[in-house]
């Protein structure tokens, strides 16, 4: 199973906030054996969101969209997803009832609030979608076809994803090894292990610890095990970090 992550928000593009949602989601999906093949940040632009959802829903097994839910003018994700999948935007009665219960509780606990909040602002979603409850906030998520729509506030996004995490079940496995050798000295071995066993290889130098972290990724546990064994026999690598785990690895570098 593969998946693509779409994070929506002008504030992300402007660098006003860090895109922690993408990192969190990719970690959780990878841990469930899902191959995360795309991550993108796009603006709060209904046309751009709709085009991305239309394209990616046809290309990938699952598309996870986060951000742009709610009742403000820049919350365009739900109508955009509806447009991208050629569906009407409707008020889901189950979601509306849940949102209304939350609103009633908010106004009961805060009687001095003097602004209007309408349940339908938060309960609108593509026709035929299944709402995903949001125990941490107002805006529910939804599932429609292979598209999962989640709130952008991290606590809410994590809670809503937790309600559908079981839908994501892949076979991708990873193994991590370490070497005291610099990245360049390992290049030939890493290229050969990729060719021999059909695994994906990433190398991540950690200069502070004077070691290189190597990550092998594949769809077959047995083949991956053979690749690890071959690499340990032919190069100076081990299964354990030689200098502990107190320092962070640098991001991977691309030569192409």
PDB file of C-alpha atoms in Angstrom:
ATOM      1  CA  UNK A   1       0.000   0.000   0.000  1.00  0.00           C
ATOM      2  CA  UNK A   2       1.242   3.479  -0.815  1.00  0.00           C
ATOM      3  CA  UNK A   3       0.027   6.870   0.327  1.00  0.00           C
ATOM      4  CA  UNK A   4       0.486  10.552  -0.400  1.00  0.00           C
ATOM      5  CA  UNK A   5       0.222  13.372   2.132  1.00  0.00           C
ATOM      6  CA  UNK A   6      -1.226  16.769   1.234  1.00  0.00           C
ATOM      7  CA  UNK A   7      -0.769  19.550   3.783  1.00  0.00           C
ATOM      8  CA  UNK A   8      -2.853  22.648   3.115  1.00  0.00           C
ATOM      9  CA  UNK A   9      -2.098  26.106   4.458  1.00  0.00           C
ATOM     10  CA  UNK A  10      -0.759  29.485   3.418  1.00  0.00           C
ATOM     11  CA  UNK A  11       0.934  29.679   6.807  1.00  0.00           C
ATOM     12  CA  UNK A  12       2.993  26.583   5.977  1.00  0.00           C
ATOM     13  CA  UNK A  13       4.187  28.022   2.687  1.00  0.00           C
ATOM     14  CA  UNK A  14       5.092  31.308   4.363  1.00  0.00           C
ATOM     15  CA  UNK A  15       7.136  29.529   7.020  1.00  0.00           C
ATOM     16  CA  UNK A  16       4.942  30.922   9.786  1.00  0.00           C
ATOM     17  CA  UNK A  17       4.575  27.462  11.341  1.00  0.00           C
ATOM     18  CA  UNK A  18       6.512  24.223  11.037  1.00  0.00           C
ATOM     19  CA  UNK A  19       4.921  21.401   9.069  1.00  0.00           C
ATOM     20  CA  UNK A  20       4.884  18.920  11.935  1.00  0.00           C
ATOM     21  CA  UNK A  21       1.757  17.204  10.592  1.00  0.00           C
ATOM     22  CA  UNK A  22       3.581  15.849   7.552  1.00  0.00           C
ATOM     23  CA  UNK A  23       6.393  14.432   9.678  1.00  0.00           C
ATOM     24  CA  UNK A  24       4.005  12.900  12.195  1.00  0.00           C
ATOM     25  CA  UNK A  25       1.814  11.318   9.525  1.00  0.00           C
ATOM     26  CA  UNK A  26       4.722   9.937   7.509  1.00  0.00           C
ATOM     27  CA  UNK A  27       6.212   8.368  10.635  1.00  0.00           C
ATOM     28  CA  UNK A  28       2.909   6.720  11.584  1.00  0.00           C
ATOM     29  CA  UNK A  29       2.148   5.503   8.082  1.00  0.00           C
ATOM     30  CA  UNK A  30       5.656   4.120   7.602  1.00  0.00           C
ATOM     31  CA  UNK A  31       5.398   2.315  10.938  1.00  0.00           C
ATOM     32  CA  UNK A  32       2.244   0.629   9.612  1.00  0.00           C
ATOM     33  CA  UNK A  33       4.102  -0.634   6.551  1.00  0.00           C
ATOM     34  CA  UNK A  34       2.739   2.014   4.182  1.00  0.00           C
ATOM     35  CA  UNK A  35       5.028   3.396   1.490  1.00  0.00           C
ATOM     36  CA  UNK A  36       4.746   7.192   1.683  1.00  0.00           C
ATOM     37  CA  UNK A  37       5.515   8.254  -1.875  1.00  0.00           C
ATOM     38  CA  UNK A  38       4.625  11.959  -1.912  1.00  0.00           C
ATOM     39  CA  UNK A  39       4.383  14.876   0.523  1.00  0.00           C
ATOM     40  CA  UNK A  40       3.298  18.299  -0.682  1.00  0.00           C
ATOM     41  CA  UNK A  41       2.423  21.679   0.810  1.00  0.00           C
ATOM     42  CA  UNK A  42      -0.183  23.679  -1.111  1.00  0.00           C
ATOM     43  CA  UNK A  43      -1.991  26.966  -0.447  1.00  0.00           C
ATOM     44  CA  UNK A  44      -5.524  27.550   0.791  1.00  0.00           C
ATOM     45  CA  UNK A  45      -6.660  27.715  -2.814  1.00  0.00           C
ATOM     46  CA  UNK A  46      -9.740  25.692  -3.727  1.00  0.00           C
ATOM     47  CA  UNK A  47      -8.649  25.108  -7.323  1.00  0.00           C
ATOM     48  CA  UNK A  48      -5.156  23.920  -6.341  1.00  0.00           C
ATOM     49  CA  UNK A  49      -6.488  21.585  -3.649  1.00  0.00           C
ATOM     50  CA  UNK A  50      -9.131  20.166  -6.002  1.00  0.00           C
ATOM     51  CA  UNK A  51      -6.614  19.515  -8.780  1.00  0.00           C
ATOM     52  CA  UNK A  52      -4.186  17.838  -6.393  1.00  0.00           C
ATOM     53  CA  UNK A  53      -6.865  15.581  -4.915  1.00  0.00           C
ATOM     54  CA  UNK A  54      -8.223  14.670  -8.357  1.00  0.00           C
ATOM     55  CA  UNK A  55      -4.772  13.740  -9.664  1.00  0.00           C
ATOM     56  CA  UNK A  56      -3.367  11.983  -6.621  1.00  0.00           C
ATOM     57  CA  UNK A  57      -6.513   9.997  -5.787  1.00  0.00           C
ATOM     58  CA  UNK A  58      -6.134   8.318  -9.184  1.00  0.00           C
ATOM     59  CA  UNK A  59      -2.398   7.675  -8.797  1.00  0.00           C
ATOM     60  CA  UNK A  60      -2.046   6.456  -5.210  1.00  0.00           C
ATOM     61  CA  UNK A  61      -3.766   3.956  -2.927  1.00  0.00           C
ATOM     62  CA  UNK A  62      -4.581   6.591  -0.308  1.00  0.00           C
ATOM     63  CA  UNK A  63      -4.374  10.371  -0.078  1.00  0.00           C
ATOM     64  CA  UNK A  64      -4.251  12.018   3.349  1.00  0.00           C
ATOM     65  CA  UNK A  65      -5.189  15.705   3.331  1.00  0.00           C
ATOM     66  CA  UNK A  66      -4.681  17.818   6.438  1.00  0.00           C
ATOM     67  CA  UNK A  67      -5.561  21.447   7.100  1.00  0.00           C
ATOM     68  CA  UNK A  68      -8.144  23.942   5.918  1.00  0.00           C
ATOM     69  CA  UNK A  69     -11.182  22.666   7.850  1.00  0.00           C
ATOM     70  CA  UNK A  70     -13.512  24.957   9.766  1.00  0.00           C
ATOM     71  CA  UNK A  71     -15.751  27.954   9.354  1.00  0.00           C
ATOM     72  CA  UNK A  72     -13.427  30.747   8.215  1.00  0.00           C
ATOM     73  CA  UNK A  73     -13.074  32.053   4.634  1.00  0.00           C
ATOM     74  CA  UNK A  74      -9.710  30.357   4.082  1.00  0.00           C
ATOM     75  CA  UNK A  75     -11.039  26.937   5.108  1.00  0.00           C
ATOM     76  CA  UNK A  76     -11.546  25.634   1.577  1.00  0.00           C
ATOM     77  CA  UNK A  77     -10.438  22.014   1.871  1.00  0.00           C
ATOM     78  CA  UNK A  78     -13.836  20.301   2.115  1.00  0.00           C
ATOM     79  CA  UNK A  79     -15.378  22.069  -0.902  1.00  0.00           C
ATOM     80  CA  UNK A  80     -12.128  21.538  -2.796  1.00  0.00           C
ATOM     81  CA  UNK A  81     -12.103  17.796  -2.091  1.00  0.00           C
ATOM     82  CA  UNK A  82     -15.751  17.602  -3.155  1.00  0.00           C
ATOM     83  CA  UNK A  83     -14.923  19.381  -6.408  1.00  0.00           C
ATOM     84  CA  UNK A  84     -11.858  17.232  -7.006  1.00  0.00           C
ATOM     85  CA  UNK A  85     -13.927  14.062  -6.695  1.00  0.00           C
ATOM     86  CA  UNK A  86     -16.910  15.459  -8.649  1.00  0.00           C
ATOM     87  CA  UNK A  87     -19.243  15.380  -5.665  1.00  0.00           C
ATOM     88  CA  UNK A  88     -21.604  17.888  -4.138  1.00  0.00           C
ATOM     89  CA  UNK A  89     -20.784  19.545  -0.833  1.00  0.00           C
ATOM     90  CA  UNK A  90     -23.484  18.601   1.678  1.00  0.00           C
ATOM     91  CA  UNK A  91     -24.108  18.888   5.400  1.00  0.00           C
ATOM     92  CA  UNK A  92     -23.691  15.433   6.899  1.00  0.00           C
ATOM     93  CA  UNK A  93     -26.408  14.902   9.536  1.00  0.00           C
ATOM     94  CA  UNK A  94     -24.274  12.689  11.782  1.00  0.00           C
ATOM     95  CA  UNK A  95     -21.403  15.154  11.750  1.00  0.00           C
ATOM     96  CA  UNK A  96     -23.791  18.061  12.260  1.00  0.00           C
ATOM     97  CA  UNK A  97     -25.286  16.451  15.370  1.00  0.00           C
ATOM     98  CA  UNK A  98     -21.827  15.793  16.821  1.00  0.00           C
ATOM     99  CA  UNK A  99     -20.676  19.347  16.123  1.00  0.00           C
ATOM    100  CA  UNK A 100     -23.860  20.779  17.619  1.00  0.00           C
ATOM    101  CA  UNK A 101     -23.307  18.799  20.815  1.00  0.00           C
ATOM    102  CA  UNK A 102     -19.795  20.250  21.039  1.00  0.00           C
ATOM    103  CA  UNK A 103     -21.058  23.778  20.374  1.00  0.00           C
ATOM    104  CA  UNK A 104     -23.750  23.444  23.031  1.00  0.00           C
ATOM    105  CA  UNK A 105     -21.114  22.407  25.538  1.00  0.00           C
ATOM    106  CA  UNK A 106     -18.814  25.285  24.545  1.00  0.00           C
ATOM    107  CA  UNK A 107     -21.522  27.908  24.971  1.00  0.00           C
ATOM    108  CA  UNK A 108     -22.717  26.338  28.203  1.00  0.00           C
ATOM    109  CA  UNK A 109     -19.206  26.498  29.636  1.00  0.00           C
ATOM    110  CA  UNK A 110     -18.611  29.997  28.220  1.00  0.00           C
ATOM    111  CA  UNK A 111     -21.901  31.918  28.546  1.00  0.00           C
ATOM    112  CA  UNK A 112     -20.235  35.248  27.739  1.00  0.00           C
ATOM    113  CA  UNK A 113     -19.376  34.258  24.162  1.00  0.00           C
ATOM    114  CA  UNK A 114     -21.212  36.644  21.861  1.00  0.00           C
ATOM    115  CA  UNK A 115     -20.302  35.406  18.376  1.00  0.00           C
ATOM    116  CA  UNK A 116     -22.085  32.944  16.133  1.00  0.00           C
ATOM    117  CA  UNK A 117     -20.912  29.438  15.349  1.00  0.00           C
ATOM    118  CA  UNK A 118     -23.055  27.203  13.158  1.00  0.00           C
ATOM    119  CA  UNK A 119     -22.742  23.444  13.079  1.00  0.00           C
ATOM    120  CA  UNK A 120     -23.183  23.324   9.311  1.00  0.00           C
ATOM    121  CA  UNK A 121     -20.020  25.359   8.846  1.00  0.00           C
ATOM    122  CA  UNK A 122     -18.037  22.455  10.283  1.00  0.00           C
ATOM    123  CA  UNK A 123     -20.191  19.507   9.173  1.00  0.00           C
ATOM    124  CA  UNK A 124     -20.113  20.165   5.416  1.00  0.00           C
ATOM    125  CA  UNK A 125     -18.302  17.491   3.422  1.00  0.00           C
ATOM    126  CA  UNK A 126     -18.415  15.701   0.064  1.00  0.00           C
ATOM    127  CA  UNK A 127     -21.637  13.789  -0.581  1.00  0.00           C
ATOM    128  CA  UNK A 128     -21.300  10.151   0.420  1.00  0.00           C
ATOM    129  CA  UNK A 129     -18.337  10.761   2.712  1.00  0.00           C
ATOM    130  CA  UNK A 130     -18.054   9.014   6.061  1.00  0.00           C
ATOM    131  CA  UNK A 131     -17.394  11.510   8.864  1.00  0.00           C
ATOM    132  CA  UNK A 132     -14.496  10.877  11.243  1.00  0.00           C
ATOM    133  CA  UNK A 133     -15.187  12.168  14.780  1.00  0.00           C
ATOM    134  CA  UNK A 134     -12.916  14.846  16.192  1.00  0.00           C
ATOM    135  CA  UNK A 135     -12.742  14.435  19.987  1.00  0.00           C
ATOM    136  CA  UNK A 136     -10.315  17.364  20.326  1.00  0.00           C
ATOM    137  CA  UNK A 137     -12.130  20.081  18.379  1.00  0.00           C
ATOM    138  CA  UNK A 138     -15.062  21.189  16.255  1.00  0.00           C
ATOM    139  CA  UNK A 139     -14.257  20.172  12.692  1.00  0.00           C
ATOM    140  CA  UNK A 140     -14.654  16.446  11.972  1.00  0.00           C
ATOM    141  CA  UNK A 141     -12.636  14.748   9.294  1.00  0.00           C
ATOM    142  CA  UNK A 142     -14.033  12.461   6.639  1.00  0.00           C
ATOM    143  CA  UNK A 143     -13.227   9.576   4.323  1.00  0.00           C
ATOM    144  CA  UNK A 144     -14.446   9.701   0.737  1.00  0.00           C
ATOM    145  CA  UNK A 145     -13.264   7.085  -1.738  1.00  0.00           C
ATOM    146  CA  UNK A 146      -9.526   6.788  -0.990  1.00  0.00           C
ATOM    147  CA  UNK A 147      -9.144  10.332   0.353  1.00  0.00           C
ATOM    148  CA  UNK A 148      -8.816  10.995   4.082  1.00  0.00           C
ATOM    149  CA  UNK A 149      -9.439  14.577   5.193  1.00  0.00           C
ATOM    150  CA  UNK A 150      -8.071  15.597   8.610  1.00  0.00           C
ATOM    151  CA  UNK A 151      -7.972  18.862  10.585  1.00  0.00           C
ATOM    152  CA  UNK A 152      -4.787  20.908  10.544  1.00  0.00           C
ATOM    153  CA  UNK A 153      -4.404  21.577  14.270  1.00  0.00           C
ATOM    154  CA  UNK A 154      -1.876  18.903  15.335  1.00  0.00           C
ATOM    155  CA  UNK A 155      -3.727  17.587  18.400  1.00  0.00           C
ATOM    156  CA  UNK A 156      -6.941  17.315  16.405  1.00  0.00           C
ATOM    157  CA  UNK A 157      -5.232  15.788  13.385  1.00  0.00           C
ATOM    158  CA  UNK A 158      -3.606  13.104  15.521  1.00  0.00           C
ATOM    159  CA  UNK A 159      -6.870  12.257  17.293  1.00  0.00           C
ATOM    160  CA  UNK A 160      -8.844  12.038  14.053  1.00  0.00           C
ATOM    161  CA  UNK A 161      -6.158   9.941  12.357  1.00  0.00           C
ATOM    162  CA  UNK A 162      -6.283   7.578  15.319  1.00  0.00           C
ATOM    163  CA  UNK A 163      -9.880   6.763  14.402  1.00  0.00           C
ATOM    164  CA  UNK A 164      -8.880   5.508  10.942  1.00  0.00           C
ATOM    165  CA  UNK A 165      -5.307   4.310  11.476  1.00  0.00           C
ATOM    166  CA  UNK A 166      -6.466   0.716  11.057  1.00  0.00           C
ATOM    167  CA  UNK A 167      -7.310   1.423   7.414  1.00  0.00           C
ATOM    168  CA  UNK A 168      -3.602   1.729   6.656  1.00  0.00           C
ATOM    169  CA  UNK A 169      -1.869  -1.637   6.462  1.00  0.00           C
ATOM    170  CA  UNK A 170       1.108  -2.133   4.189  1.00  0.00           C
ATOM    171  CA  UNK A 171       3.969  -4.557   3.735  1.00  0.00           C
ATOM    172  CA  UNK A 172       6.890  -2.137   3.536  1.00  0.00           C
ATOM    173  CA  UNK A 173       9.657  -2.973   6.015  1.00  0.00           C
ATOM    174  CA  UNK A 174      12.843  -1.155   6.955  1.00  0.00           C
ATOM    175  CA  UNK A 175      16.177  -2.040   8.534  1.00  0.00           C
ATOM    176  CA  UNK A 176      18.712   0.385   9.966  1.00  0.00           C
ATOM    177  CA  UNK A 177      22.463  -0.176  10.113  1.00  0.00           C
ATOM    178  CA  UNK A 178      25.423   1.971  11.139  1.00  0.00           C
ATOM    179  CA  UNK A 179      28.956   2.388   9.859  1.00  0.00           C
ATOM    180  CA  UNK A 180      32.016   4.299  11.091  1.00  0.00           C
ATOM    181  CA  UNK A 181      32.901   4.896   7.435  1.00  0.00           C
ATOM    182  CA  UNK A 182      32.046   8.187   5.695  1.00  0.00           C
ATOM    183  CA  UNK A 183      29.181   8.180   3.241  1.00  0.00           C
ATOM    184  CA  UNK A 184      31.412   8.339   0.180  1.00  0.00           C
ATOM    185  CA  UNK A 185      33.373   5.241   1.195  1.00  0.00           C
ATOM    186  CA  UNK A 186      30.135   3.253   1.323  1.00  0.00           C
ATOM    187  CA  UNK A 187      28.739   4.401  -2.015  1.00  0.00           C
ATOM    188  CA  UNK A 188      29.829   1.366  -4.039  1.00  0.00           C
ATOM    189  CA  UNK A 189      28.480  -1.120  -1.481  1.00  0.00           C
ATOM    190  CA  UNK A 190      25.186   0.741  -1.142  1.00  0.00           C
ATOM    191  CA  UNK A 191      24.705   0.897  -4.887  1.00  0.00           C
ATOM    192  CA  UNK A 192      25.400  -2.810  -5.225  1.00  0.00           C
ATOM    193  CA  UNK A 193      23.037  -3.866  -2.443  1.00  0.00           C
ATOM    194  CA  UNK A 194      20.282  -1.853  -4.098  1.00  0.00           C
ATOM    195  CA  UNK A 195      20.924  -3.515  -7.464  1.00  0.00           C
ATOM    196  CA  UNK A 196      21.342  -7.041  -6.094  1.00  0.00           C
ATOM    197  CA  UNK A 197      18.264  -7.138  -3.888  1.00  0.00           C
ATOM    198  CA  UNK A 198      15.947  -4.481  -5.294  1.00  0.00           C
ATOM    199  CA  UNK A 199      15.790  -2.548  -2.028  1.00  0.00           C
ATOM    200  CA  UNK A 200      15.800   1.202  -1.546  1.00  0.00           C
ATOM    201  CA  UNK A 201      18.852   2.588   0.206  1.00  0.00           C
ATOM    202  CA  UNK A 202      19.309   5.828   2.107  1.00  0.00           C
ATOM    203  CA  UNK A 203      22.478   7.031   3.816  1.00  0.00           C
ATOM    204  CA  UNK A 204      22.528   9.749   6.456  1.00  0.00           C
ATOM    205  CA  UNK A 205      25.872  11.056   7.724  1.00  0.00           C
ATOM    206  CA  UNK A 206      26.116  12.052  11.381  1.00  0.00           C
ATOM    207  CA  UNK A 207      29.372  13.952  11.578  1.00  0.00           C
ATOM    208  CA  UNK A 208      29.040  14.692  15.281  1.00  0.00           C
ATOM    209  CA  UNK A 209      28.990  10.960  16.040  1.00  0.00           C
ATOM    210  CA  UNK A 210      31.417  10.160  13.206  1.00  0.00           C
ATOM    211  CA  UNK A 211      29.169   7.516  11.737  1.00  0.00           C
ATOM    212  CA  UNK A 212      26.758   6.977   8.856  1.00  0.00           C
ATOM    213  CA  UNK A 213      23.238   5.667   9.364  1.00  0.00           C
ATOM    214  CA  UNK A 214      22.028   3.397   6.568  1.00  0.00           C
ATOM    215  CA  UNK A 215      18.362   2.640   5.958  1.00  0.00           C
ATOM    216  CA  UNK A 216      17.221  -0.244   3.745  1.00  0.00           C
ATOM    217  CA  UNK A 217      13.580  -0.408   2.663  1.00  0.00           C
ATOM    218  CA  UNK A 218      11.769  -3.202   0.841  1.00  0.00           C
ATOM    219  CA  UNK A 219       8.504  -5.083   0.408  1.00  0.00           C
ATOM    220  CA  UNK A 220       9.789  -8.562   1.277  1.00  0.00           C
ATOM    221  CA  UNK A 221      11.067  -9.322   4.789  1.00  0.00           C
ATOM    222  CA  UNK A 222      13.173 -12.273   3.623  1.00  0.00           C
ATOM    223  CA  UNK A 223      14.835 -10.354   0.809  1.00  0.00           C
ATOM    224  CA  UNK A 224      15.462  -7.441   3.141  1.00  0.00           C
ATOM    225  CA  UNK A 225      17.129  -9.797   5.617  1.00  0.00           C
ATOM    226  CA  UNK A 226      19.363 -11.148   2.853  1.00  0.00           C
ATOM    227  CA  UNK A 227      20.311  -7.609   1.862  1.00  0.00           C
ATOM    228  CA  UNK A 228      21.258  -6.768   5.440  1.00  0.00           C
ATOM    229  CA  UNK A 229      23.332  -9.946   5.764  1.00  0.00           C
ATOM    230  CA  UNK A 230      25.148  -9.263   2.483  1.00  0.00           C
ATOM    231  CA  UNK A 231      25.933  -5.686   3.451  1.00  0.00           C
ATOM    232  CA  UNK A 232      27.270  -6.741   6.854  1.00  0.00           C
ATOM    233  CA  UNK A 233      29.548  -9.279   5.162  1.00  0.00           C
ATOM    234  CA  UNK A 234      30.915  -6.913   2.543  1.00  0.00           C
ATOM    235  CA  UNK A 235      31.138  -3.550   4.317  1.00  0.00           C
ATOM    236  CA  UNK A 236      32.024  -2.181   7.735  1.00  0.00           C
ATOM    237  CA  UNK A 237      28.464  -1.914   9.055  1.00  0.00           C
ATOM    238  CA  UNK A 238      26.646  -3.128  12.153  1.00  0.00           C
ATOM    239  CA  UNK A 239      23.156  -3.174  13.613  1.00  0.00           C
ATOM    240  CA  UNK A 240      24.112  -0.883  16.504  1.00  0.00           C
ATOM    241  CA  UNK A 241      25.017   2.775  16.595  1.00  0.00           C
ATOM    242  CA  UNK A 242      28.687   2.957  17.498  1.00  0.00           C
ATOM    243  CA  UNK A 243      28.475   6.210  19.402  1.00  0.00           C
ATOM    244  CA  UNK A 244      25.076   6.088  21.059  1.00  0.00           C
ATOM    245  CA  UNK A 245      21.914   7.893  20.004  1.00  0.00           C
ATOM    246  CA  UNK A 246      22.267  11.279  21.690  1.00  0.00           C
ATOM    247  CA  UNK A 247      22.889  13.289  18.523  1.00  0.00           C
ATOM    248  CA  UNK A 248      20.633  13.869  15.548  1.00  0.00           C
ATOM    249  CA  UNK A 249      21.460  12.674  12.064  1.00  0.00           C
ATOM    250  CA  UNK A 250      21.808  15.199   9.319  1.00  0.00           C
ATOM    251  CA  UNK A 251      19.242  15.133   6.501  1.00  0.00           C
ATOM    252  CA  UNK A 252      19.948  12.846   3.556  1.00  0.00           C
ATOM    253  CA  UNK A 253      21.849  14.352   0.667  1.00  0.00           C
ATOM    254  CA  UNK A 254      21.099  13.879  -2.994  1.00  0.00           C
ATOM    255  CA  UNK A 255      23.828  13.791  -5.590  1.00  0.00           C
ATOM    256  CA  UNK A 256      21.355  14.093  -8.424  1.00  0.00           C
TER     257      UNK A 256
END
